[in-house]
Phi, psi and omega in degrees: 000126181272144178278146175280139176290142172304149185303319183296322179288324179297316179296317180299323181291335181274338185302312181303318181294322178296316182296310184292337174289330181278334183272120182264148166288146183300336178279357177255010193261061174064236181250147165244115187063236180256009190245137174304135181301333179295346177283359180248158168242145179271139181198181167244177178295350178281355183297129180263350183247005183286147178272072179208156183289149176303327181294316180290320181296329182303327184280347187237036184301328181243022183238148177279125180232162170249129176236159180308132183300325173206171185295341183253012182284170179278353182292146180293168186287334182275151175288163176238130180274109181263326177083333184214156179271334190242154180226134167253110187295329179204132177204174176226131180281120179270318176199187185292349182243351188219140170237161175247133176288172183298336179268006178093349180295135178281154178213134176300146191221146174205174178233157179294153180289160177290136172295136187304322183278352179287130186277345180210169186199172173311132179218195184300323179294326176296315181299315181296323180295323186270344178284153173099348174217159184298148178228160175246137187236140164247138180177210182225151174268136176235151175256126178218125180054036177079000182240141179287153179218132178263122179255111187275139170253331182228132177234115185247121178289119182286351174278358173278072186255150173248110184237152174297131176222163177304137183294144175228083184298162175299133177287172184299328181260015180251158175210165175301321181298321178295323178297319180291318186280344186301143182055038179057032180103344173068038181301328184254006175284156180288164174298133182217148172232153181210118177283111183276333181205146179210136183291311180222159177304137185246139170271175181298338182256002187294330182267355186307126176078357181287147176286154177227151167225135187217168179246132178244119176243125176254141187283192179278143176283153183272354185220032180209108184286355174270000187239025178289340181283347181076200184213159187214145174203157176253136185240156176225157180176195181225130182287136177247147190300330181279003177079004179283125181240022185295337184263001174298148188261123177259126179271103195251109178261129174223166179293120179279344188269012173215155178276120176295136179296341180259358179087019180285136173234133180300130181180158163292133184211145181299153184301323179295322177290318183295318185265328194238012171299133188295334177264317188235014176293132183302327184288351177271354177220012172187158173285163181222162184219144184218144171235121188244132174257119173276123189250143177293323176228170189261009188302310184291312176303319180293319179297315179298314184296318180294326179286317180290332174300321178292325176296317177299320179300315177294326180296315179294329179280353183070018170288334171240126182246149180283132176222130187297340177252312190272328183214068179260193183299323179287314183298313181296324182288311184286331175300319181291322177298317178292328180296326181275005174106007177264099187272073179301127182302136176281162181239005175079182180235182179277356171098157185282328179299313178296321182293318180295316178298317180295324179301311181294320181297312182292321179299320182285316185282325182262347183057035181223114176291331178296314178297321180297318180295321180298315180295319177303316180296319180298319185286327183271347183285142178299136193301317184288343175271337185270311190258120177308318181293323178293322177296314179300316183293316183292313181291319180298315179293328177291323175301315180296322178293316182291334177290339178278126183297345181255063181299146186263021173208163176291132188261145172282166177304320179295316180295320179295321179296318177298315182301321183279336188260338185292133180259324182200155175235123186238125174268137184231128174256126184243115183287166172278137177284126179301141177199196178282357180275149176296150178288142178270191183211186179294148178284161176281158183251357180205164179293323178298319178295325177301312182295327178291326184279321182283151177303140181298325178273110185298334179293345179267359181294140170276114183231136177264110182292146178229154180268145177293152177236089182295137180259132183302132181300324184290345178266349182291142176292166182301317180298318181297321180293335182266348181290133175259163178284140179295151179298141180283345176246109181297155182303312179300326177291318178298318179296318178299318178298316179298318178296318178297316179295318179298318179296319180294317180294315180297319178296321178296316178298318181297316180295316180298319180295319180294320178295321180296317179294325180293318178295323181292000000 
């Protein structure tokens, strides 16, 4: 005769099976971008069998990534930075040690530790903000004292939903820029969505399964004077009926040649990882803004994603290098959009006369030709390639224009396709998650505005130092090995110097000749 287990032991024995049924492998998690998650395999950069370049894998040696499951899979060619192996699709945080699954079962809970170089982190205010409504988690399962524990790296509020609502177009005195700048960027405002344009009235299921392409603008940080310009990326994905957009893919460019103090690595990455990673999620240190186009077909999002994947491949090989003026997050993103045939109107630069004058001023006052060259590059670069906010504004206004059947310019095939395929345009305001970090604000829209916001004395700037990350020469692509460093003295500055010297020499000769004739 077998003894019956005490009820408490019986319940305890059932908890792991209940828990593990709720915890998904990241490859079972619906779609990543426009591709079924099952089309990926989970690995780290140490993987020797992954279908990814050695150059890209080098950057993710200790990170969880998704790579195409096989060479013939539907997954795109570039890797995706997932950060974690496991997903809890829905849970509720009860306290700092416990979460409840969607069926009410409790589960031990923890968060990943703070990166040492990160200046601020998740705290009691973050916990209070996220408690009380369902969340989605990325992380890992751990076994402790015979009981499972979920250690979260990413916490995504499931009430951040994008749903069809009656359209509220921009009023005559409104603009995208005003929406971004309102309430000083709205770091502490609630999550909000607003349908700015819609082709036909939509039901709750009208957007189901539709492809999306969107613009992501992140605001200025509140404690870093090098980050007033904000950040920018273009995203792709597929709309889900419950309004959850956590798996949309953000194409995130950052400088590969230095270690981010928050642990950011340039890569395509899901929106929940991009915004809500506890160490490097953008929403933990600034507000964000998004404009999303719901598309009738997936041609343009797929074309953009496959093209930007190739840019990432060149980026990892160092055939394309990050430059804060010439090839930053805005420039690389909008260049690719223009490459596929979307000719977003340019807005020009501040001009070469101003740049040459600024070069001499900075060279004299800072005694640094490198600083002078950087300022020259900022002033001469085309605005939509330089400023994340200008890129967001230019592309966003072009989306609104193309949605209008009476476009005010001759359209390319890509632009005409967007005009015919777009179903709705939705503006999204994403607040900053409270933490120990200062609240951020709206990004600047020009280099002059940047200078107005930052302290005039550069020695007073709040700057977060970062360590260089040297890339092995043997991994560099052929183009990268042949690239030379740009001259520290731009050609217009050199020409100006020659003219000044020539004028001085000619003037000297003239004066010397006149004195000689007077003496004679």
